[in-house]
């Protein structure tokens, strides 16, 4: 619980520092991207601190690229060991 509070506090400090500058400079697209990334990172950090099992992105990449790799191996004539 303490780590989640610390993460929220840190995200609030970062937002407090960055939002006014971006609004003053009229960088609205950057502000939207920054907000989405800050919220995503904060949410993932809180879930990690709460020990919620999160999926590994490397598993997804392997699932996508393994058929491509096997197809290229078959095309070239290499064998997978």
PDB file of N, CA, C and O in Angstrom:
ATOM      1  N   UNK A   1       0.823  -1.191   0.000  1.00  0.00           N
ATOM      2  CA  UNK A   1       0.000   0.000   0.000  1.00  0.00           C
ATOM      3  C   UNK A   1       0.872   1.262   0.000  1.00  0.00           C
ATOM      4  O   UNK A   1       0.555   2.227  -0.681  1.00  0.00           O
ATOM      5  N   UNK A   2       1.953   1.211   0.741  1.00  0.00           N
ATOM      6  CA  UNK A   2       2.847   2.359   0.808  1.00  0.00           C
ATOM      7  C   UNK A   2       3.507   2.614  -0.543  1.00  0.00           C
ATOM      8  O   UNK A   2       3.637   3.767  -0.972  1.00  0.00           O
ATOM      9  N   UNK A   3       3.887   1.546  -1.245  1.00  0.00           N
ATOM     10  CA  UNK A   3       4.527   1.723  -2.548  1.00  0.00           C
ATOM     11  C   UNK A   3       3.539   2.287  -3.573  1.00  0.00           C
ATOM     12  O   UNK A   3       3.920   3.096  -4.420  1.00  0.00           O
ATOM     13  N   UNK A   4       2.285   1.871  -3.494  1.00  0.00           N
ATOM     14  CA  UNK A   4       1.273   2.417  -4.410  1.00  0.00           C
ATOM     15  C   UNK A   4       1.065   3.902  -4.154  1.00  0.00           C
ATOM     16  O   UNK A   4       0.955   4.699  -5.096  1.00  0.00           O
ATOM     17  N   UNK A   5       1.034   4.284  -2.898  1.00  0.00           N
ATOM     18  CA  UNK A   5       0.884   5.694  -2.550  1.00  0.00           C
ATOM     19  C   UNK A   5       2.090   6.497  -3.025  1.00  0.00           C
ATOM     20  O   UNK A   5       1.939   7.608  -3.546  1.00  0.00           O
ATOM     21  N   UNK A   6       3.281   5.920  -2.854  1.00  0.00           N
ATOM     22  CA  UNK A   6       4.495   6.600  -3.300  1.00  0.00           C
ATOM     23  C   UNK A   6       4.489   6.770  -4.820  1.00  0.00           C
ATOM     24  O   UNK A   6       4.892   7.824  -5.332  1.00  0.00           O
ATOM     25  N   UNK A   7       4.037   5.757  -5.546  1.00  0.00           N
ATOM     26  CA  UNK A   7       3.960   5.862  -7.009  1.00  0.00           C
ATOM     27  C   UNK A   7       2.965   6.934  -7.438  1.00  0.00           C
ATOM     28  O   UNK A   7       3.238   7.705  -8.366  1.00  0.00           O
ATOM     29  N   UNK A   8       1.819   6.980  -6.785  1.00  0.00           N
ATOM     30  CA  UNK A   8       0.833   8.010  -7.108  1.00  0.00           C
ATOM     31  C   UNK A   8       1.366   9.408  -6.796  1.00  0.00           C
ATOM     32  O   UNK A   8       1.155  10.348  -7.573  1.00  0.00           O
ATOM     33  N   UNK A   9       2.052   9.532  -5.682  1.00  0.00           N
ATOM     34  CA  UNK A   9       2.632  10.822  -5.317  1.00  0.00           C
ATOM     35  C   UNK A   9       3.703  11.246  -6.326  1.00  0.00           C
ATOM     36  O   UNK A   9       3.740  12.409  -6.753  1.00  0.00           O
ATOM     37  N   UNK A  10       4.536  10.318  -6.724  1.00  0.00           N
ATOM     38  CA  UNK A  10       5.571  10.616  -7.709  1.00  0.00           C
ATOM     39  C   UNK A  10       4.954  11.020  -9.055  1.00  0.00           C
ATOM     40  O   UNK A  10       5.399  11.984  -9.684  1.00  0.00           O
ATOM     41  N   UNK A  11       3.925  10.307  -9.483  1.00  0.00           N
ATOM     42  CA  UNK A  11       3.249  10.659 -10.738  1.00  0.00           C
ATOM     43  C   UNK A  11       2.612  12.039 -10.642  1.00  0.00           C
ATOM     44  O   UNK A  11       2.653  12.818 -11.604  1.00  0.00           O
ATOM     45  N   UNK A  12       2.050  12.373  -9.482  1.00  0.00           N
ATOM     46  CA  UNK A  12       1.445  13.690  -9.305  1.00  0.00           C
ATOM     47  C   UNK A  12       2.499  14.794  -9.361  1.00  0.00           C
ATOM     48  O   UNK A  12       2.265  15.845  -9.958  1.00  0.00           O
ATOM     49  N   UNK A  13       3.664  14.547  -8.779  1.00  0.00           N
ATOM     50  CA  UNK A  13       4.738  15.548  -8.816  1.00  0.00           C
ATOM     51  C   UNK A  13       5.226  15.743 -10.250  1.00  0.00           C
ATOM     52  O   UNK A  13       5.436  16.879 -10.700  1.00  0.00           O
ATOM     53  N   UNK A  14       5.383  14.648 -10.977  1.00  0.00           N
ATOM     54  CA  UNK A  14       5.820  14.741 -12.374  1.00  0.00           C
ATOM     55  C   UNK A  14       4.793  15.514 -13.198  1.00  0.00           C
ATOM     56  O   UNK A  14       5.148  16.404 -13.984  1.00  0.00           O
ATOM     57  N   UNK A  15       3.527  15.206 -13.020  1.00  0.00           N
ATOM     58  CA  UNK A  15       2.473  15.906 -13.755  1.00  0.00           C
ATOM     59  C   UNK A  15       2.445  17.387 -13.382  1.00  0.00           C
ATOM     60  O   UNK A  15       2.288  18.254 -14.252  1.00  0.00           O
ATOM     61  N   UNK A  16       2.613  17.681 -12.107  1.00  0.00           N
ATOM     62  CA  UNK A  16       2.604  19.069 -11.636  1.00  0.00           C
ATOM     63  C   UNK A  16       3.735  19.874 -12.277  1.00  0.00           C
ATOM     64  O   UNK A  16       3.567  21.059 -12.578  1.00  0.00           O
ATOM     65  N   UNK A  17       4.875  19.224 -12.486  1.00  0.00           N
ATOM     66  CA  UNK A  17       6.023  19.910 -13.082  1.00  0.00           C
ATOM     67  C   UNK A  17       5.882  20.074 -14.598  1.00  0.00           C
ATOM     68  O   UNK A  17       6.295  21.080 -15.156  1.00  0.00           O
ATOM     69  N   UNK A  18       5.339  19.085 -15.267  1.00  0.00           N
ATOM     70  CA  UNK A  18       5.354  19.056 -16.729  1.00  0.00           C
ATOM     71  C   UNK A  18       4.115  19.664 -17.387  1.00  0.00           C
ATOM     72  O   UNK A  18       4.222  20.269 -18.445  1.00  0.00           O
ATOM     73  N   UNK A  19       2.946  19.471 -16.819  1.00  0.00           N
ATOM     74  CA  UNK A  19       1.710  19.921 -17.474  1.00  0.00           C
ATOM     75  C   UNK A  19       1.682  21.425 -17.745  1.00  0.00           C
ATOM     76  O   UNK A  19       1.348  21.842 -18.859  1.00  0.00           O
ATOM     77  N   UNK A  20       1.992  22.273 -16.764  1.00  0.00           N
ATOM     78  CA  UNK A  20       1.905  23.717 -17.044  1.00  0.00           C
ATOM     79  C   UNK A  20       2.830  24.172 -18.174  1.00  0.00           C
ATOM     80  O   UNK A  20       2.439  25.001 -19.002  1.00  0.00           O
ATOM     81  N   UNK A  21       4.026  23.607 -18.218  1.00  0.00           N
ATOM     82  CA  UNK A  21       4.968  24.003 -19.279  1.00  0.00           C
ATOM     83  C   UNK A  21       4.430  23.602 -20.647  1.00  0.00           C
ATOM     84  O   UNK A  21       4.488  24.376 -21.605  1.00  0.00           O
ATOM     85  N   UNK A  22       3.904  22.400 -20.751  1.00  0.00           N
ATOM     86  CA  UNK A  22       3.376  21.938 -22.038  1.00  0.00           C
ATOM     87  C   UNK A  22       2.150  22.751 -22.462  1.00  0.00           C
ATOM     88  O   UNK A  22       2.000  23.064 -23.636  1.00  0.00           O
ATOM     89  N   UNK A  23       1.291  23.086 -21.504  1.00  0.00           N
ATOM     90  CA  UNK A  23       0.117  23.906 -21.839  1.00  0.00           C
ATOM     91  C   UNK A  23       0.539  25.311 -22.247  1.00  0.00           C
ATOM     92  O   UNK A  23      -0.014  25.886 -23.186  1.00  0.00           O
ATOM     93  N   UNK A  24       1.517  25.874 -21.548  1.00  0.00           N
ATOM     94  CA  UNK A  24       1.994  27.226 -21.856  1.00  0.00           C
ATOM     95  C   UNK A  24       2.597  27.282 -23.261  1.00  0.00           C
ATOM     96  O   UNK A  24       2.410  28.246 -23.990  1.00  0.00           O
ATOM     97  N   UNK A  25       3.309  26.224 -23.632  1.00  0.00           N
ATOM     98  CA  UNK A  25       3.930  26.169 -24.958  1.00  0.00           C
ATOM     99  C   UNK A  25       2.979  25.624 -26.035  1.00  0.00           C
ATOM    100  O   UNK A  25       3.373  25.458 -27.180  1.00  0.00           O
ATOM    101  N   UNK A  26       1.736  25.347 -25.659  1.00  0.00           N
ATOM    102  CA  UNK A  26       0.698  24.845 -26.567  1.00  0.00           C
ATOM    103  C   UNK A  26       1.124  23.556 -27.277  1.00  0.00           C
ATOM    104  O   UNK A  26       0.910  23.397 -28.474  1.00  0.00           O
ATOM    105  N   UNK A  27       1.716  22.668 -26.540  1.00  0.00           N
ATOM    106  CA  UNK A  27       2.138  21.362 -27.079  1.00  0.00           C
ATOM    107  C   UNK A  27       1.097  20.327 -26.676  1.00  0.00           C
ATOM    108  O   UNK A  27       1.347  19.439 -25.864  1.00  0.00           O
ATOM    109  N   UNK A  28      -0.082  20.429 -27.277  1.00  0.00           N
ATOM    110  CA  UNK A  28      -1.215  19.612 -26.859  1.00  0.00           C
ATOM    111  C   UNK A  28      -1.049  18.142 -27.240  1.00  0.00           C
ATOM    112  O   UNK A  28      -1.443  17.266 -26.479  1.00  0.00           O
ATOM    113  N   UNK A  29      -0.478  17.858 -28.398  1.00  0.00           N
ATOM    114  CA  UNK A  29      -0.254  16.459 -28.775  1.00  0.00           C
ATOM    115  C   UNK A  29       0.738  15.807 -27.823  1.00  0.00           C
ATOM    116  O   UNK A  29       0.541  14.666 -27.400  1.00  0.00           O
ATOM    117  N   UNK A  30       1.803  16.526 -27.504  1.00  0.00           N
ATOM    118  CA  UNK A  30       2.779  16.005 -26.550  1.00  0.00           C
ATOM    119  C   UNK A  30       2.134  15.787 -25.183  1.00  0.00           C
ATOM    120  O   UNK A  30       2.437  14.812 -24.493  1.00  0.00           O
ATOM    121  N   UNK A  31       1.251  16.683 -24.816  1.00  0.00           N
ATOM    122  CA  UNK A  31       0.561  16.569 -23.536  1.00  0.00           C
ATOM    123  C   UNK A  31      -0.312  15.320 -23.487  1.00  0.00           C
ATOM    124  O   UNK A  31      -0.325  14.614 -22.474  1.00  0.00           O
ATOM    125  N   UNK A  32      -0.998  15.029 -24.570  1.00  0.00           N
ATOM    126  CA  UNK A  32      -1.844  13.830 -24.619  1.00  0.00           C
ATOM    127  C   UNK A  32      -0.984  12.560 -24.535  1.00  0.00           C
ATOM    128  O   UNK A  32      -1.271  11.656 -23.748  1.00  0.00           O
ATOM    129  N   UNK A  33       0.076  12.508 -25.316  1.00  0.00           N
ATOM    130  CA  UNK A  33       0.955  11.337 -25.297  1.00  0.00           C
ATOM    131  C   UNK A  33       1.602  11.190 -23.920  1.00  0.00           C
ATOM    132  O   UNK A  33       1.672  10.080 -23.371  1.00  0.00           O
ATOM    133  N   UNK A  34       2.072  12.287 -23.358  1.00  0.00           N
ATOM    134  CA  UNK A  34       2.685  12.264 -22.037  1.00  0.00           C
ATOM    135  C   UNK A  34       1.706  11.761 -20.986  1.00  0.00           C
ATOM    136  O   UNK A  34       2.053  10.935 -20.130  1.00  0.00           O
ATOM    137  N   UNK A  35       0.468  12.227 -21.048  1.00  0.00           N
ATOM    138  CA  UNK A  35      -0.552  11.815 -20.083  1.00  0.00           C
ATOM    139  C   UNK A  35      -0.833  10.321 -20.194  1.00  0.00           C
ATOM    140  O   UNK A  35      -0.907   9.622 -19.176  1.00  0.00           O
ATOM    141  N   UNK A  36      -1.000   9.836 -21.423  1.00  0.00           N
ATOM    142  CA  UNK A  36      -1.278   8.412 -21.617  1.00  0.00           C
ATOM    143  C   UNK A  36      -0.117   7.564 -21.098  1.00  0.00           C
ATOM    144  O   UNK A  36      -0.323   6.566 -20.394  1.00  0.00           O
ATOM    145  N   UNK A  37       1.100   7.971 -21.416  1.00  0.00           N
ATOM    146  CA  UNK A  37       2.260   7.196 -20.964  1.00  0.00           C
ATOM    147  C   UNK A  37       2.427   7.265 -19.450  1.00  0.00           C
ATOM    148  O   UNK A  37       2.764   6.246 -18.809  1.00  0.00           O
ATOM    149  N   UNK A  38       2.197   8.421 -18.859  1.00  0.00           N
ATOM    150  CA  UNK A  38       2.311   8.549 -17.405  1.00  0.00           C
ATOM    151  C   UNK A  38       1.258   7.701 -16.702  1.00  0.00           C
ATOM    152  O   UNK A  38       1.559   6.997 -15.727  1.00  0.00           O
ATOM    153  N   UNK A  39       0.026   7.742 -17.189  1.00  0.00           N
ATOM    154  CA  UNK A  39      -1.034   6.938 -16.581  1.00  0.00           C
ATOM    155  C   UNK A  39      -0.780   5.442 -16.755  1.00  0.00           C
ATOM    156  O   UNK A  39      -0.986   4.657 -15.820  1.00  0.00           O
ATOM    157  N   UNK A  40      -0.316   5.048 -17.936  1.00  0.00           N
ATOM    158  CA  UNK A  40      -0.020   3.636 -18.173  1.00  0.00           C
ATOM    159  C   UNK A  40       1.108   3.159 -17.272  1.00  0.00           C
ATOM    160  O   UNK A  40       1.010   2.097 -16.647  1.00  0.00           O
ATOM    161  N   UNK A  41       2.168   3.925 -17.194  1.00  0.00           N
ATOM    162  CA  UNK A  41       3.291   3.554 -16.344  1.00  0.00           C
ATOM    163  C   UNK A  41       2.912   3.511 -14.872  1.00  0.00           C
ATOM    164  O   UNK A  41       3.335   2.610 -14.138  1.00  0.00           O
ATOM    165  N   UNK A  42       2.112   4.464 -14.439  1.00  0.00           N
ATOM    166  CA  UNK A  42       1.671   4.486 -13.040  1.00  0.00           C
ATOM    167  C   UNK A  42       0.788   3.284 -12.739  1.00  0.00           C
ATOM    168  O   UNK A  42       0.962   2.622 -11.711  1.00  0.00           O
ATOM    169  N   UNK A  43      -0.127   2.978 -13.639  1.00  0.00           N
ATOM    170  CA  UNK A  43      -1.012   1.824 -13.438  1.00  0.00           C
ATOM    171  C   UNK A  43      -0.216   0.523 -13.390  1.00  0.00           C
ATOM    172  O   UNK A  43      -0.425  -0.308 -12.500  1.00  0.00           O
ATOM    173  N   UNK A  44       0.711   0.349 -14.322  1.00  0.00           N
ATOM    174  CA  UNK A  44       1.526  -0.872 -14.324  1.00  0.00           C
ATOM    175  C   UNK A  44       2.396  -0.955 -13.077  1.00  0.00           C
ATOM    176  O   UNK A  44       2.591  -2.040 -12.516  1.00  0.00           O
ATOM    177  N   UNK A  45       2.913   0.165 -12.614  1.00  0.00           N
ATOM    178  CA  UNK A  45       3.710   0.177 -11.393  1.00  0.00           C
ATOM    179  C   UNK A  45       2.894  -0.206 -10.170  1.00  0.00           C
ATOM    180  O   UNK A  45       3.358  -0.968  -9.311  1.00  0.00           O
ATOM    181  N   UNK A  46       1.680   0.304 -10.092  1.00  0.00           N
ATOM    182  CA  UNK A  46       0.805  -0.035  -8.963  1.00  0.00           C
ATOM    183  C   UNK A  46       0.432  -1.514  -9.009  1.00  0.00           C
ATOM    184  O   UNK A  46       0.439  -2.196  -7.979  1.00  0.00           O
ATOM    185  N   UNK A  47       0.116  -2.013 -10.198  1.00  0.00           N
ATOM    186  CA  UNK A  47      -0.212  -3.445 -10.315  1.00  0.00           C
ATOM    187  C   UNK A  47       0.986  -4.313  -9.945  1.00  0.00           C
ATOM    188  O   UNK A  47       0.831  -5.345  -9.286  1.00  0.00           O
ATOM    189  N   UNK A  48       2.170  -3.911 -10.365  1.00  0.00           N
ATOM    190  CA  UNK A  48       3.387  -4.656 -10.022  1.00  0.00           C
ATOM    191  C   UNK A  48       3.615  -4.620  -8.510  1.00  0.00           C
ATOM    192  O   UNK A  48       3.981  -5.631  -7.914  1.00  0.00           O
ATOM    193  N   UNK A  49       3.406  -3.468  -7.888  1.00  0.00           N
ATOM    194  CA  UNK A  49       3.592  -3.345  -6.444  1.00  0.00           C
ATOM    195  C   UNK A  49       2.574  -4.187  -5.684  1.00  0.00           C
ATOM    196  O   UNK A  49       2.865  -4.700  -4.603  1.00  0.00           O
ATOM    197  N   UNK A  50       1.379  -4.355  -6.267  1.00  0.00           N
ATOM    198  CA  UNK A  50       0.335  -5.169  -5.633  1.00  0.00           C
ATOM    199  C   UNK A  50       0.504  -6.653  -5.942  1.00  0.00           C
ATOM    200  O   UNK A  50      -0.335  -7.461  -5.554  1.00  0.00           O
ATOM    201  N   UNK A  51       1.572  -6.988  -6.647  1.00  0.00           N
ATOM    202  CA  UNK A  51       1.900  -8.372  -7.006  1.00  0.00           C
ATOM    203  C   UNK A  51       0.811  -9.043  -7.847  1.00  0.00           C
ATOM    204  O   UNK A  51       0.530 -10.231  -7.694  1.00  0.00           O
ATOM    205  N   UNK A  52       0.212  -8.256  -8.724  1.00  0.00           N
ATOM    206  CA  UNK A  52      -0.744  -8.794  -9.685  1.00  0.00           C
ATOM    207  C   UNK A  52       0.066  -9.403 -10.823  1.00  0.00           C
ATOM    208  O   UNK A  52       0.966  -8.744 -11.351  1.00  0.00           O
ATOM    209  N   UNK A  53      -0.212 -10.648 -11.201  1.00  0.00           N
ATOM    210  CA  UNK A  53       0.561 -11.244 -12.297  1.00  0.00           C
ATOM    211  C   UNK A  53       0.264 -10.527 -13.619  1.00  0.00           C
ATOM    212  O   UNK A  53      -0.884 -10.426 -14.049  1.00  0.00           O
ATOM    213  N   UNK A  54       1.309 -10.013 -14.233  1.00  0.00           N
ATOM    214  CA  UNK A  54       1.175  -9.277 -15.485  1.00  0.00           C
ATOM    215  C   UNK A  54       1.751 -10.112 -16.626  1.00  0.00           C
ATOM    216  O   UNK A  54       2.737 -10.824 -16.437  1.00  0.00           O
ATOM    217  N   UNK A  55       1.159 -10.028 -17.808  1.00  0.00           N
ATOM    218  CA  UNK A  55       1.694 -10.790 -18.946  1.00  0.00           C
ATOM    219  C   UNK A  55       3.044 -10.236 -19.384  1.00  0.00           C
ATOM    220  O   UNK A  55       3.317  -9.037 -19.262  1.00  0.00           O
ATOM    221  N   UNK A  56       3.863 -11.112 -19.903  1.00  0.00           N
ATOM    222  CA  UNK A  56       5.192 -10.746 -20.375  1.00  0.00           C
ATOM    223  C   UNK A  56       5.100 -10.405 -21.868  1.00  0.00           C
ATOM    224  O   UNK A  56       4.708 -11.248 -22.670  1.00  0.00           O
ATOM    225  N   UNK A  57       5.466  -9.201 -22.288  1.00  0.00           N
ATOM    226  CA  UNK A  57       5.384  -8.830 -23.699  1.00  0.00           C
ATOM    227  C   UNK A  57       6.260  -9.706 -24.593  1.00  0.00           C
ATOM    228  O   UNK A  57       5.959  -9.897 -25.767  1.00  0.00           O
ATOM    229  N   UNK A  58       7.342 -10.242 -24.065  1.00  0.00           N
ATOM    230  CA  UNK A  58       8.210 -11.101 -24.857  1.00  0.00           C
ATOM    231  C   UNK A  58       7.479 -12.370 -25.294  1.00  0.00           C
ATOM    232  O   UNK A  58       7.703 -12.870 -26.400  1.00  0.00           O
ATOM    233  N   UNK A  59       6.578 -12.873 -24.466  1.00  0.00           N
ATOM    234  CA  UNK A  59       5.782 -14.042 -24.850  1.00  0.00           C
ATOM    235  C   UNK A  59       4.897 -13.719 -26.053  1.00  0.00           C
ATOM    236  O   UNK A  59       4.711 -14.550 -26.939  1.00  0.00           O
ATOM    237  N   UNK A  60       4.349 -12.526 -26.077  1.00  0.00           N
ATOM    238  CA  UNK A  60       3.507 -12.118 -27.208  1.00  0.00           C
ATOM    239  C   UNK A  60       4.338 -12.009 -28.478  1.00  0.00           C
ATOM    240  O   UNK A  60       3.907 -12.435 -29.554  1.00  0.00           O
ATOM    241  N   UNK A  61       5.515 -11.427 -28.357  1.00  0.00           N
ATOM    242  CA  UNK A  61       6.374 -11.278 -29.530  1.00  0.00           C
ATOM    243  C   UNK A  61       6.798 -12.642 -30.065  1.00  0.00           C
ATOM    244  O   UNK A  61       6.829 -12.862 -31.279  1.00  0.00           O
ATOM    245  N   UNK A  62       7.097 -13.560 -29.177  1.00  0.00           N
ATOM    246  CA  UNK A  62       7.473 -14.909 -29.593  1.00  0.00           C
ATOM    247  C   UNK A  62       6.315 -15.582 -30.308  1.00  0.00           C
ATOM    248  O   UNK A  62       6.519 -16.249 -31.339  1.00  0.00           O
ATOM    249  N   UNK A  63       5.109 -15.424 -29.797  1.00  0.00           N
ATOM    250  CA  UNK A  63       3.937 -16.042 -30.424  1.00  0.00           C
ATOM    251  C   UNK A  63       3.707 -15.488 -31.831  1.00  0.00           C
ATOM    252  O   UNK A  63       3.278 -16.210 -32.733  1.00  0.00           O
ATOM    253  N   UNK A  64       4.005 -14.210 -32.041  1.00  0.00           N
ATOM    254  CA  UNK A  64       3.800 -13.603 -33.354  1.00  0.00           C
ATOM    255  C   UNK A  64       4.902 -14.005 -34.324  1.00  0.00           C
ATOM    256  O   UNK A  64       4.634 -14.366 -35.473  1.00  0.00           O
ATOM    257  N   UNK A  65       6.148 -13.970 -33.875  1.00  0.00           N
ATOM    258  CA  UNK A  65       7.264 -14.170 -34.794  1.00  0.00           C
ATOM    259  C   UNK A  65       7.665 -15.628 -35.000  1.00  0.00           C
ATOM    260  O   UNK A  65       8.368 -15.929 -35.959  1.00  0.00           O
ATOM    261  N   UNK A  66       7.256 -16.539 -34.139  1.00  0.00           N
ATOM    262  CA  UNK A  66       7.626 -17.942 -34.315  1.00  0.00           C
ATOM    263  C   UNK A  66       7.084 -18.509 -35.631  1.00  0.00           C
ATOM    264  O   UNK A  66       7.841 -19.158 -36.366  1.00  0.00           O
ATOM    265  N   UNK A  67       5.808 -18.291 -36.000  1.00  0.00           N
ATOM    266  CA  UNK A  67       5.349 -18.802 -37.299  1.00  0.00           C
ATOM    267  C   UNK A  67       6.099 -18.178 -38.482  1.00  0.00           C
ATOM    268  O   UNK A  67       6.373 -18.855 -39.476  1.00  0.00           O
ATOM    269  N   UNK A  68       6.436 -16.905 -38.365  1.00  0.00           N
ATOM    270  CA  UNK A  68       7.193 -16.248 -39.433  1.00  0.00           C
ATOM    271  C   UNK A  68       8.570 -16.890 -39.558  1.00  0.00           C
ATOM    272  O   UNK A  68       9.036 -17.195 -40.668  1.00  0.00           O
ATOM    273  N   UNK A  69       9.211 -17.128 -38.434  1.00  0.00           N
ATOM    274  CA  UNK A  69      10.526 -17.751 -38.429  1.00  0.00           C
ATOM    275  C   UNK A  69      10.473 -19.159 -39.005  1.00  0.00           C
ATOM    276  O   UNK A  69      11.328 -19.548 -39.810  1.00  0.00           O
ATOM    277  N   UNK A  70       9.477 -19.910 -38.619  1.00  0.00           N
ATOM    278  CA  UNK A  70       9.346 -21.276 -39.148  1.00  0.00           C
ATOM    279  C   UNK A  70       9.077 -21.265 -40.649  1.00  0.00           C
ATOM    280  O   UNK A  70       9.598 -22.099 -41.388  1.00  0.00           O
ATOM    281  N   UNK A  71       8.271 -20.326 -41.103  1.00  0.00           N
ATOM    282  CA  UNK A  71       7.999 -20.225 -42.541  1.00  0.00           C
ATOM    283  C   UNK A  71       9.256 -19.881 -43.324  1.00  0.00           C
ATOM    284  O   UNK A  71       9.508 -20.460 -44.389  1.00  0.00           O
ATOM    285  N   UNK A  72      10.032 -18.948 -42.808  1.00  0.00           N
ATOM    286  CA  UNK A  72      11.291 -18.605 -43.477  1.00  0.00           C
ATOM    287  C   UNK A  72      12.276 -19.770 -43.444  1.00  0.00           C
ATOM    288  O   UNK A  72      12.977 -20.017 -44.427  1.00  0.00           O
ATOM    289  N   UNK A  73      12.329 -20.492 -42.338  1.00  0.00           N
ATOM    290  CA  UNK A  73      13.202 -21.661 -42.253  1.00  0.00           C
ATOM    291  C   UNK A  73      12.802 -22.710 -43.281  1.00  0.00           C
ATOM    292  O   UNK A  73      13.645 -23.320 -43.926  1.00  0.00           O
ATOM    293  N   UNK A  74      11.507 -22.921 -43.434  1.00  0.00           N
ATOM    294  CA  UNK A  74      11.027 -23.895 -44.415  1.00  0.00           C
ATOM    295  C   UNK A  74      11.325 -23.413 -45.829  1.00  0.00           C
ATOM    296  O   UNK A  74      11.679 -24.221 -46.705  1.00  0.00           O
ATOM    297  N   UNK A  75      11.205 -22.133 -46.067  1.00  0.00           N
ATOM    298  CA  UNK A  75      11.468 -21.573 -47.383  1.00  0.00           C
ATOM    299  C   UNK A  75      12.944 -21.692 -47.761  1.00  0.00           C
ATOM    300  O   UNK A  75      13.293 -22.038 -48.885  1.00  0.00           O
ATOM    301  N   UNK A  76      13.818 -21.432 -46.810  1.00  0.00           N
ATOM    302  CA  UNK A  76      15.248 -21.482 -47.048  1.00  0.00           C
ATOM    303  C   UNK A  76      15.753 -22.925 -47.011  1.00  0.00           C
ATOM    304  O   UNK A  76      16.720 -23.255 -47.671  1.00  0.00           O
ATOM    305  N   UNK A  77      15.107 -23.778 -46.260  1.00  0.00           N
ATOM    306  CA  UNK A  77      15.511 -25.165 -46.180  1.00  0.00           C
ATOM    307  C   UNK A  77      16.260 -25.500 -44.902  1.00  0.00           C
ATOM    308  O   UNK A  77      16.835 -26.569 -44.764  1.00  0.00           O
ATOM    309  N   UNK A  78      16.252 -24.580 -43.929  1.00  0.00           N
ATOM    310  CA  UNK A  78      16.907 -24.847 -42.668  1.00  0.00           C
ATOM    311  C   UNK A  78      15.984 -25.690 -41.802  1.00  0.00           C
ATOM    312  O   UNK A  78      14.772 -25.645 -41.903  1.00  0.00           O
ATOM    313  N   UNK A  79      16.573 -26.443 -40.932  1.00  0.00           N
ATOM    314  CA  UNK A  79      15.798 -27.256 -39.990  1.00  0.00           C
ATOM    315  C   UNK A  79      15.929 -26.656 -38.602  1.00  0.00           C
ATOM    316  O   UNK A  79      16.997 -26.203 -38.202  1.00  0.00           O
ATOM    317  N   UNK A  80      14.840 -26.660 -37.872  1.00  0.00           N
ATOM    318  CA  UNK A  80      14.867 -26.182 -36.494  1.00  0.00           C
ATOM    319  C   UNK A  80      15.279 -27.335 -35.605  1.00  0.00           C
ATOM    320  O   UNK A  80      14.732 -28.426 -35.673  1.00  0.00           O
ATOM    321  N   UNK A  81      16.272 -27.105 -34.766  1.00  0.00           N
ATOM    322  CA  UNK A  81      16.746 -28.197 -33.906  1.00  0.00           C
ATOM    323  C   UNK A  81      16.107 -28.179 -32.547  1.00  0.00           C
ATOM    324  O   UNK A  81      15.510 -27.332 -32.092  1.00  0.00           O
TER     325      UNK A  81
END
